[in-house]
PDB file of C-alpha atoms in Angstrom:
ATOM      1  CA  ARG O   1      -1.655 -31.234   0.906  1.00 35.00           C
ATOM      2  CA  HIS O   2      -0.331 -28.198   2.763  1.00 41.00           C
ATOM      3  CA  GLY O   3       1.549 -28.411   6.054  1.00 41.00           C
ATOM      4  CA  SER O   4      -0.156 -29.770   9.122  1.00 39.00           C
ATOM      5  CA  ARG O   5      -2.522 -27.397  10.870  1.00 38.00           C
ATOM      6  CA  LEU O   6      -1.213 -25.910  14.091  1.00 36.00           C
ATOM      7  CA  ASP O   7      -3.241 -26.831  17.140  1.00 36.00           C
ATOM      8  CA  LEU O   8      -4.419 -23.699  18.960  1.00 39.00           C
ATOM      9  CA  PRO O   9      -5.355 -24.559  22.550  1.00 37.00           C
ATOM     10  CA  PRO O  10      -7.724 -22.317  24.541  1.00 40.00           C
ATOM     11  CA  ASP O  11      -4.897 -20.346  26.159  1.00 43.00           C
ATOM     12  CA  GLY O  12      -3.757 -19.175  22.726  1.00 43.00           C
ATOM     13  CA  LYS O  13      -0.352 -20.863  22.707  1.00 42.00           C
ATOM     14  CA  LEU O  14       0.982 -22.225  19.418  1.00 47.00           C
ATOM     15  CA  TYR O  15       1.903 -25.896  19.389  1.00 41.00           C
ATOM     16  CA  GLY O  16       2.942 -26.380  15.769  1.00 46.00           C
ATOM     17  CA  PHE O  17       6.678 -25.741  16.081  1.00 48.00           C
ATOM     18  CA  GLY O  18       7.133 -27.068  19.598  1.00 46.00           C
ATOM     19  CA  LEU O  19       5.192 -26.698  22.817  1.00 39.00           C
ATOM     20  CA  MET O  20       5.895 -23.557  24.798  1.00 44.00           C
ATOM     21  CA  PRO O  21       4.072 -23.955  28.111  1.00 41.00           C
ATOM     22  CA  LYS O  22       2.760 -20.724  29.553  1.00 44.00           C
ATOM     23  CA  SER O  23       5.064 -21.110  32.549  1.00 41.00           C
ATOM     24  CA  SER O  24       8.072 -21.215  30.219  1.00 43.00           C
ATOM     25  CA  LEU O  25       7.348 -18.083  28.219  1.00 42.00           C
ATOM     26  CA  PRO O  26      10.108 -15.459  28.264  1.00 44.00           C
ATOM     27  CA  PRO O  27       9.613 -12.985  31.116  1.00 49.00           C
ATOM     28  CA  ALA O  28       7.384 -10.004  30.483  1.00 49.00           C
ATOM     29  CA  THR O  29       9.296  -6.881  29.613  1.00 47.00           C
ATOM     30  CA  ASN O  30       8.728  -3.512  31.211  1.00 46.00           C
ATOM     31  CA  ALA O  31      10.085  -1.736  28.155  1.00 41.00           C
ATOM     32  CA  THR O  32       8.156   1.391  27.391  1.00 38.00           C
ATOM     33  CA  SER O  33       8.154   0.661  23.677  1.00 40.00           C
ATOM     34  CA  SER O  34       5.251  -0.853  21.814  1.00 48.00           C
ATOM     35  CA  TYR O  35       4.090  -0.858  18.248  1.00 43.00           C
ATOM     36  CA  LEU O  36       1.177   1.152  16.977  1.00 53.00           C
ATOM     37  CA  PRO O  37      -2.076  -0.272  15.621  1.00 55.00           C
ATOM     38  CA  ALA O  38      -2.352  -0.616  11.871  1.00 57.00           C
ATOM     39  CA  LEU O  39      -2.672   2.877  10.358  1.00 50.00           C
ATOM     40  CA  ARG O  40      -2.113   4.317  13.868  1.00 52.00           C
ATOM     41  CA  TRP O  41      -5.806   4.346  14.876  1.00 49.00           C
ATOM     42  CA  HIS O  42      -7.996   1.281  15.434  1.00 57.00           C
ATOM     43  CA  THR O  43     -10.885   2.949  13.624  1.00 57.00           C
ATOM     44  CA  LEU O  44      -8.877   2.764  10.381  1.00 57.00           C
ATOM     45  CA  THR O  45      -8.110  -0.956  10.671  1.00 55.00           C
ATOM     46  CA  PRO O  46     -10.981  -2.004   8.351  1.00 58.00           C
ATOM     47  CA  ALA O  47      -9.354   0.042   5.582  1.00 60.00           C
ATOM     48  CA  TYR O  48      -5.906  -1.490   6.123  1.00 60.00           C
ATOM     49  CA  ASP O  49      -5.780  -3.859   3.154  1.00 59.00           C
ATOM     50  CA  ALA O  50      -7.009  -1.233   0.699  1.00 58.00           C
ATOM     51  CA  VAL O  51      -4.531   1.360   1.979  1.00 64.00           C
ATOM     52  CA  VAL O  52      -1.585  -1.052   1.831  1.00 67.00           C
ATOM     53  CA  ARG O  53      -2.477  -2.095  -1.714  1.00 63.00           C
ATOM     54  CA  ALA O  54      -2.639   1.539  -2.833  1.00 61.00           C
ATOM     55  CA  THR O  55       0.466   2.818  -1.070  1.00 62.00           C
ATOM     56  CA  SER O  56       2.935  -0.072  -1.140  1.00 63.00           C
ATOM     57  CA  GLY O  57       2.322  -1.796  -4.464  1.00 67.00           C
ATOM     58  CA  GLU O  58       1.644  -4.829  -2.281  1.00 75.00           C
ATOM     59  CA  ARG O  59       1.205  -7.499  -4.927  1.00 79.00           C
ATOM     60  CA  ARG O  60       4.450  -6.573  -6.661  1.00 84.00           C
ATOM     61  CA  PHE O  61       6.663  -6.342  -3.595  1.00 86.00           C
ATOM     62  CA  LYS O  62       5.210  -9.486  -2.024  1.00 89.00           C
ATOM     63  CA  ARG O  63       5.914 -11.449  -5.195  1.00 92.00           C
ATOM     64  CA  ARG O  64       9.511 -10.294  -4.848  1.00 95.00           C
ATOM     65  CA  PHE O  65       9.430 -11.187  -1.146  1.00 96.00           C
ATOM     66  CA  VAL O  66       8.319 -14.750  -1.908  1.00 96.00           C
ATOM     67  CA  ASP O  67      11.136 -15.034  -4.459  1.00 96.00           C
ATOM     68  CA  HIS O  68      13.738 -14.019  -1.875  1.00 97.00           C
ATOM     69  CA  ALA O  69      12.280 -16.257   0.860  1.00 97.00           C
ATOM     70  CA  GLN O  70      13.164 -19.373  -1.188  1.00 96.00           C
ATOM     71  CA  LEU O  71      10.997 -21.664   0.918  1.00 98.00           C
ATOM     72  CA  THR O  72      11.016 -25.423   0.530  1.00 96.00           C
ATOM     73  CA  THR O  73       8.416 -28.073   1.350  1.00 94.00           C
ATOM     74  CA  ARG O  74       8.043 -29.007   5.043  1.00 94.00           C
ATOM     75  CA  GLU O  75       9.703 -25.871   6.371  1.00 96.00           C
ATOM     76  CA  ARG O  76       8.140 -24.289   9.454  1.00 96.00           C
ATOM     77  CA  VAL O  77       7.442 -20.625   8.700  1.00 97.00           C
ATOM     78  CA  LEU O  78       6.404 -17.971  11.199  1.00 96.00           C
ATOM     79  CA  ASP O  79       5.038 -14.588  10.109  1.00 97.00           C
ATOM     80  CA  VAL O  80       5.559 -12.031  12.889  1.00 97.00           C
ATOM     81  CA  GLY O  81       3.132  -9.123  12.748  1.00 93.00           C
ATOM     82  CA  CYS O  82       1.163 -11.105  10.184  1.00 94.00           C
ATOM     83  CA  GLY O  83      -1.725  -8.618  10.015  1.00 90.00           C
ATOM     84  CA  THR O  84      -4.469  -9.769   7.671  1.00 90.00           C
ATOM     85  CA  GLY O  85      -2.483 -12.740   6.366  1.00 93.00           C
ATOM     86  CA  THR O  86      -1.612 -11.556   2.863  1.00 93.00           C
ATOM     87  CA  LEU O  87       2.021 -12.653   3.160  1.00 95.00           C
ATOM     88  CA  LEU O  88       1.120 -16.071   4.587  1.00 96.00           C
ATOM     89  CA  ALA O  89      -1.308 -16.541   1.705  1.00 95.00           C
ATOM     90  CA  ALA O  90       1.358 -15.617  -0.840  1.00 95.00           C
ATOM     91  CA  LEU O  91       3.943 -17.952   0.699  1.00 97.00           C
ATOM     92  CA  GLY O  92       1.549 -20.872   1.012  1.00 96.00           C
ATOM     93  CA  GLY O  93       0.258 -20.290  -2.481  1.00 95.00           C
ATOM     94  CA  ARG O  94       3.766 -20.577  -3.933  1.00 96.00           C
ATOM     95  CA  THR O  95       5.135 -23.526  -1.911  1.00 96.00           C
ATOM     96  CA  SER O  96       3.075 -26.516  -0.810  1.00 94.00           C
ATOM     97  CA  GLY O  97       3.736 -28.581   2.302  1.00 95.00           C
ATOM     98  CA  LEU O  98       4.694 -25.693   4.581  1.00 95.00           C
ATOM     99  CA  THR O  99       3.718 -25.466   8.232  1.00 94.00           C
ATOM    100  CA  LEU O 100       2.569 -21.862   8.544  1.00 95.00           C
ATOM    101  CA  ALA O 101       1.823 -19.733  11.574  1.00 94.00           C
ATOM    102  CA  GLY O 102       1.179 -16.068  12.192  1.00 94.00           C
ATOM    103  CA  VAL O 103       1.338 -13.935  15.333  1.00 94.00           C
ATOM    104  CA  ASP O 104      -0.148 -10.465  15.709  1.00 91.00           C
ATOM    105  CA  ARG O 105      -1.300  -8.274  18.592  1.00 89.00           C
ATOM    106  CA  ASP O 106      -4.507  -7.185  16.867  1.00 86.00           C
ATOM    107  CA  PRO O 107      -7.382  -9.714  17.000  1.00 86.00           C
ATOM    108  CA  THR O 108      -9.334  -7.754  14.386  1.00 84.00           C
ATOM    109  CA  MET O 109      -6.497  -8.180  11.915  1.00 85.00           C
ATOM    110  CA  LEU O 110      -6.205 -11.871  12.772  1.00 88.00           C
ATOM    111  CA  SER O 111      -9.901 -12.451  12.162  1.00 87.00           C
ATOM    112  CA  ARG O 112      -9.368 -11.194   8.625  1.00 86.00           C
ATOM    113  CA  ALA O 113      -6.272 -13.330   8.280  1.00 90.00           C
ATOM    114  CA  ALA O 114      -8.166 -16.443   9.352  1.00 90.00           C
ATOM    115  CA  ALA O 115     -10.559 -16.146   6.440  1.00 88.00           C
ATOM    116  CA  ARG O 116      -7.637 -15.695   4.053  1.00 90.00           C
ATOM    117  CA  VAL O 117      -5.391 -18.588   5.154  1.00 92.00           C
ATOM    118  CA  VAL O 118      -7.761 -21.209   6.574  1.00 86.00           C
ATOM    119  CA  HIS O 119      -7.378 -23.311   3.426  1.00 90.00           C
ATOM    120  CA  LEU O 120      -3.604 -23.428   4.013  1.00 92.00           C
ATOM    121  CA  GLY O 121      -3.975 -24.904   7.484  1.00 89.00           C
ATOM    122  CA  ALA O 122      -2.135 -21.937   9.005  1.00 90.00           C
ATOM    123  CA  GLY O 123      -2.240 -21.391  12.739  1.00 89.00           C
ATOM    124  CA  LEU O 124      -2.872 -17.888  14.056  1.00 90.00           C
ATOM    125  CA  CYS O 125      -2.342 -16.508  17.522  1.00 89.00           C
ATOM    126  CA  VAL O 126      -2.797 -13.183  19.284  1.00 88.00           C
ATOM    127  CA  GLY O 127       0.573 -12.540  20.833  1.00 88.00           C
ATOM    128  CA  ASP O 128       3.394 -10.132  21.631  1.00 92.00           C
ATOM    129  CA  ALA O 129       6.405 -10.450  19.337  1.00 94.00           C
ATOM    130  CA  ARG O 130       8.623  -9.724  22.337  1.00 94.00           C
ATOM    131  CA  ARG O 131       7.338 -12.901  24.062  1.00 92.00           C
ATOM    132  CA  LEU O 132       6.495 -15.372  21.323  1.00 91.00           C
ATOM    133  CA  PRO O 133       4.496 -18.438  22.440  1.00 86.00           C
ATOM    134  CA  ILE O 134       6.845 -20.723  20.526  1.00 89.00           C
ATOM    135  CA  ALA O 135       9.554 -23.046  21.799  1.00 89.00           C
ATOM    136  CA  THR O 136      13.221 -22.224  21.338  1.00 91.00           C
ATOM    137  CA  GLY O 137      14.870 -23.391  18.117  1.00 93.00           C
ATOM    138  CA  THR O 138      11.758 -24.712  16.383  1.00 92.00           C
ATOM    139  CA  VAL O 139      11.208 -22.322  13.454  1.00 95.00           C
ATOM    140  CA  ASP O 140      12.995 -22.707  10.125  1.00 96.00           C
ATOM    141  CA  VAL O 141      12.115 -19.321   8.634  1.00 97.00           C
ATOM    142  CA  VAL O 142      10.783 -16.143  10.238  1.00 98.00           C
ATOM    143  CA  VAL O 143       9.206 -13.648   7.863  1.00 98.00           C
ATOM    144  CA  SER O 144       7.879 -10.166   8.481  1.00 97.00           C
ATOM    145  CA  SER O 145       6.407  -7.510   6.213  1.00 95.00           C
ATOM    146  CA  LEU O 146       5.816  -3.842   7.076  1.00 92.00           C
ATOM    147  CA  PHE O 147       5.956  -4.579  10.794  1.00 95.00           C
ATOM    148  CA  PHE O 148       9.275  -3.292  12.132  1.00 97.00           C
ATOM    149  CA  HIS O 149       8.603   0.358  11.310  1.00 94.00           C
ATOM    150  CA  HIS O 150       5.831   0.244  13.933  1.00 90.00           C
ATOM    151  CA  LEU O 151       8.403  -0.503  16.673  1.00 94.00           C
ATOM    152  CA  LEU O 152      10.508   1.903  18.682  1.00 95.00           C
ATOM    153  CA  ASP O 153      14.200   1.034  18.669  1.00 96.00           C
ATOM    154  CA  ASP O 154      14.241  -0.768  22.027  1.00 96.00           C
ATOM    155  CA  ALA O 155      11.309  -2.898  20.918  1.00 96.00           C
ATOM    156  CA  LYS O 156      13.039  -3.655  17.609  1.00 97.00           C
ATOM    157  CA  SER O 157      15.974  -5.059  19.579  1.00 97.00           C
ATOM    158  CA  LEU O 158      13.752  -7.121  21.872  1.00 97.00           C
ATOM    159  CA  VAL O 159      11.782  -8.579  18.969  1.00 97.00           C
ATOM    160  CA  LEU O 160      14.905  -9.447  16.996  1.00 98.00           C
ATOM    161  CA  ALA O 161      16.369 -11.242  20.025  1.00 97.00           C
ATOM    162  CA  GLU O 162      13.140 -13.201  20.334  1.00 96.00           C
ATOM    163  CA  LEU O 163      13.169 -14.120  16.643  1.00 97.00           C
ATOM    164  CA  ARG O 164      16.703 -15.390  16.988  1.00 97.00           C
ATOM    165  CA  ARG O 165      15.612 -17.472  19.986  1.00 95.00           C
ATOM    166  CA  VAL O 166      12.829 -19.309  18.155  1.00 94.00           C
ATOM    167  CA  LEU O 167      14.849 -19.952  14.976  1.00 96.00           C
ATOM    168  CA  THR O 168      16.785 -23.163  14.490  1.00 95.00           C
ATOM    169  CA  SER O 169      20.579 -22.951  14.412  1.00 94.00           C
ATOM    170  CA  SER O 170      20.430 -22.670  10.629  1.00 93.00           C
ATOM    171  CA  GLY O 171      17.217 -20.655  10.557  1.00 97.00           C
ATOM    172  CA  ARG O 172      16.623 -17.741   8.231  1.00 98.00           C
ATOM    173  CA  LEU O 173      15.074 -14.304   8.626  1.00 98.00           C
ATOM    174  CA  VAL O 174      13.398 -12.453   5.755  1.00 98.00           C
ATOM    175  CA  ILE O 175      12.071  -8.929   6.334  1.00 98.00           C
ATOM    176  CA  ALA O 176      10.454  -6.364   4.053  1.00 97.00           C
ATOM    177  CA  ASP O 177      10.009  -2.856   5.397  1.00 96.00           C
ATOM    178  CA  TRP O 178      10.409   0.814   4.596  1.00 96.00           C
ATOM    179  CA  GLY O 179      13.951   1.864   3.723  1.00 97.00           C
ATOM    180  CA  ALA O 180      15.735   5.160   3.198  1.00 97.00           C
ATOM    181  CA  PRO O 181      13.994   7.429   0.676  1.00 95.00           C
ATOM    182  CA  ARG O 182      16.045   8.064  -2.449  1.00 90.00           C
ATOM    183  CA  SER O 183      14.161  10.876  -4.169  1.00 92.00           C
ATOM    184  CA  LEU O 184      11.961  13.884  -3.480  1.00 93.00           C
ATOM    185  CA  ALA O 185       8.864  11.793  -4.202  1.00 91.00           C
ATOM    186  CA  SER O 186       9.927   9.056  -1.776  1.00 91.00           C
ATOM    187  CA  ARG O 187      10.780  11.645   0.899  1.00 92.00           C
ATOM    188  CA  LEU O 188       7.263  13.024   0.551  1.00 93.00           C
ATOM    189  CA  GLY O 189       5.946   9.468   0.820  1.00 90.00           C
ATOM    190  CA  ALA O 190       7.986   8.941   3.971  1.00 93.00           C
ATOM    191  CA  ALA O 191       6.334  12.003   5.473  1.00 94.00           C
ATOM    192  CA  VAL O 192       2.933  10.414   4.853  1.00 91.00           C
ATOM    193  CA  VAL O 193       4.048   7.173   6.537  1.00 89.00           C
ATOM    194  CA  ARG O 194       5.328   9.150   9.547  1.00 91.00           C
ATOM    195  CA  THR O 195       1.940  10.857   9.859  1.00 89.00           C
ATOM    196  CA  PHE O 196       0.215   7.526  10.346  1.00 83.00           C
ATOM    197  CA  ASP O 197       2.906   5.463  12.051  1.00 86.00           C
ATOM    198  CA  GLY O 198       4.856   8.051  14.032  1.00 89.00           C
ATOM    199  CA  GLU O 199       8.228   9.739  13.655  1.00 94.00           C
ATOM    200  CA  ALA O 200      10.060   7.852  16.400  1.00 95.00           C
ATOM    201  CA  PRO O 201       9.213   4.269  15.322  1.00 94.00           C
ATOM    202  CA  THR O 202      10.024   4.961  11.668  1.00 96.00           C
ATOM    203  CA  ARG O 203      13.265   6.889  12.227  1.00 97.00           C
ATOM    204  CA  THR O 204      15.592   3.888  11.976  1.00 98.00           C
ATOM    205  CA  ASN O 205      13.844   2.609   8.857  1.00 97.00           C
ATOM    206  CA  PHE O 206      13.985   5.890   6.971  1.00 97.00           C
ATOM    207  CA  ALA O 207      17.633   6.341   7.955  1.00 97.00           C
ATOM    208  CA  GLY O 208      18.354   3.003   6.262  1.00 97.00           C
ATOM    209  CA  ARG O 209      19.564   1.404   9.513  1.00 98.00           C
ATOM    210  CA  LEU O 210      17.199  -1.556   9.919  1.00 98.00           C
ATOM    211  CA  ALA O 211      19.811  -3.984   8.556  1.00 98.00           C
ATOM    212  CA  ASP O 212      22.274  -2.662  11.148  1.00 98.00           C
ATOM    213  CA  CYS O 213      19.739  -3.383  13.910  1.00 97.00           C
ATOM    214  CA  ILE O 214      19.422  -6.957  12.654  1.00 98.00           C
ATOM    215  CA  ALA O 215      23.194  -7.432  12.675  1.00 97.00           C
ATOM    216  CA  ASP O 216      23.458  -5.887  16.149  1.00 97.00           C
ATOM    217  CA  ALA O 217      20.948  -8.486  17.387  1.00 97.00           C
ATOM    218  CA  GLY O 218      23.387 -11.272  16.514  1.00 96.00           C
ATOM    219  CA  PHE O 219      22.181 -12.322  13.083  1.00 97.00           C
ATOM    220  CA  GLU O 220      24.770 -13.125  10.435  1.00 97.00           C
ATOM    221  CA  SER O 221      24.990 -12.696   6.667  1.00 97.00           C
ATOM    222  CA  VAL O 222      22.665  -9.691   6.881  1.00 98.00           C
ATOM    223  CA  ARG O 223      22.012  -8.373   3.380  1.00 98.00           C
ATOM    224  CA  VAL O 224      19.677  -5.900   1.738  1.00 98.00           C
ATOM    225  CA  VAL O 225      18.951  -8.146  -1.239  1.00 98.00           C
ATOM    226  CA  ASP O 226      16.428  -5.931  -3.002  1.00 97.00           C
ATOM    227  CA  ARG O 227      14.983  -2.426  -2.952  1.00 95.00           C
ATOM    228  CA  VAL O 228      11.519  -2.106  -4.409  1.00 93.00           C
ATOM    229  CA  GLY O 229      10.170   1.285  -5.425  1.00 91.00           C
ATOM    230  CA  VAL O 230       6.517   1.702  -4.436  1.00 88.00           C
ATOM    231  CA  PRO O 231       4.082   4.653  -4.441  1.00 85.00           C
ATOM    232  CA  LEU O 232       5.140   5.904  -0.983  1.00 86.00           C
ATOM    233  CA  GLY O 233       8.858   5.215  -1.205  1.00 90.00           C
ATOM    234  CA  VAL O 234      11.245   2.276  -1.086  1.00 94.00           C
ATOM    235  CA  ILE O 235      10.760  -1.106   0.559  1.00 94.00           C
ATOM    236  CA  ASP O 236      13.975  -2.897   1.534  1.00 97.00           C
ATOM    237  CA  MET O 237      14.143  -6.693   1.405  1.00 97.00           C
ATOM    238  CA  ILE O 238      16.560  -7.951   4.064  1.00 98.00           C
ATOM    239  CA  THR O 239      17.741 -11.504   4.623  1.00 98.00           C
ATOM    240  CA  ALA O 240      19.823 -12.923   7.460  1.00 98.00           C
ATOM    241  CA  THR O 241      20.721 -16.201   9.155  1.00 97.00           C
ATOM    242  CA  ALA O 242      20.586 -17.148  12.823  1.00 95.00           C
ATOM    243  CA  ARG O 243      23.833 -19.184  12.903  1.00 78.00           C
ATOM    244  CA  LYS O 244      23.610 -20.038  16.589  1.00 68.00           C
ATOM    245  CA  SER O 245      26.329 -22.149  18.185  1.00 60.00           C
TER     246      SER O 245
END
């Protein structure tokens, strides 16, 4: 049997890792940054899965992601920016007994995710990654795939601080996202990604500085453990630990 299903009350707060009452949520931020919809425009959202499969070699890099995540039974795993649930499905398909949850701002994406991960008992919630509806120190592993390049730098910092908050003292972070292009072909691919996702949000990724952002947010043992060549460039696999006192 897979991990226990997360109870999703009417107000949309996740209860699986620990109750976070609405009154206790982190304060709303007035930061001007926000992430873009999938493929930049909402009208393209229905094509998201097909585009990601064609441009990122999704099945290959997510197999590698699952390898690096090294999950064990009964761990509580949160996918931030979970999109249509392909990563949650891959993680739950590899390791049984996980408690899985996903948070995303886009309800259309989450409706697709629900159909994909319902058999895993995963909980899904519409939410802002800068104000996660999850209690402090209750998540064992935070994962994220192709999410951070949608965030401006100030939002990257806010999200990383929030991920560190919800992780246990020994919690782990595993991220896969666009890295610095290494060839003419990957530089051309990066130009395509910028067209859809914007130059400003992707700048840190394509400069190869996402790992530095993670370290600056207080994570330890930050490592780029893998670089996977895909049709539009290079996807970096980054791991880190919370190590909170």
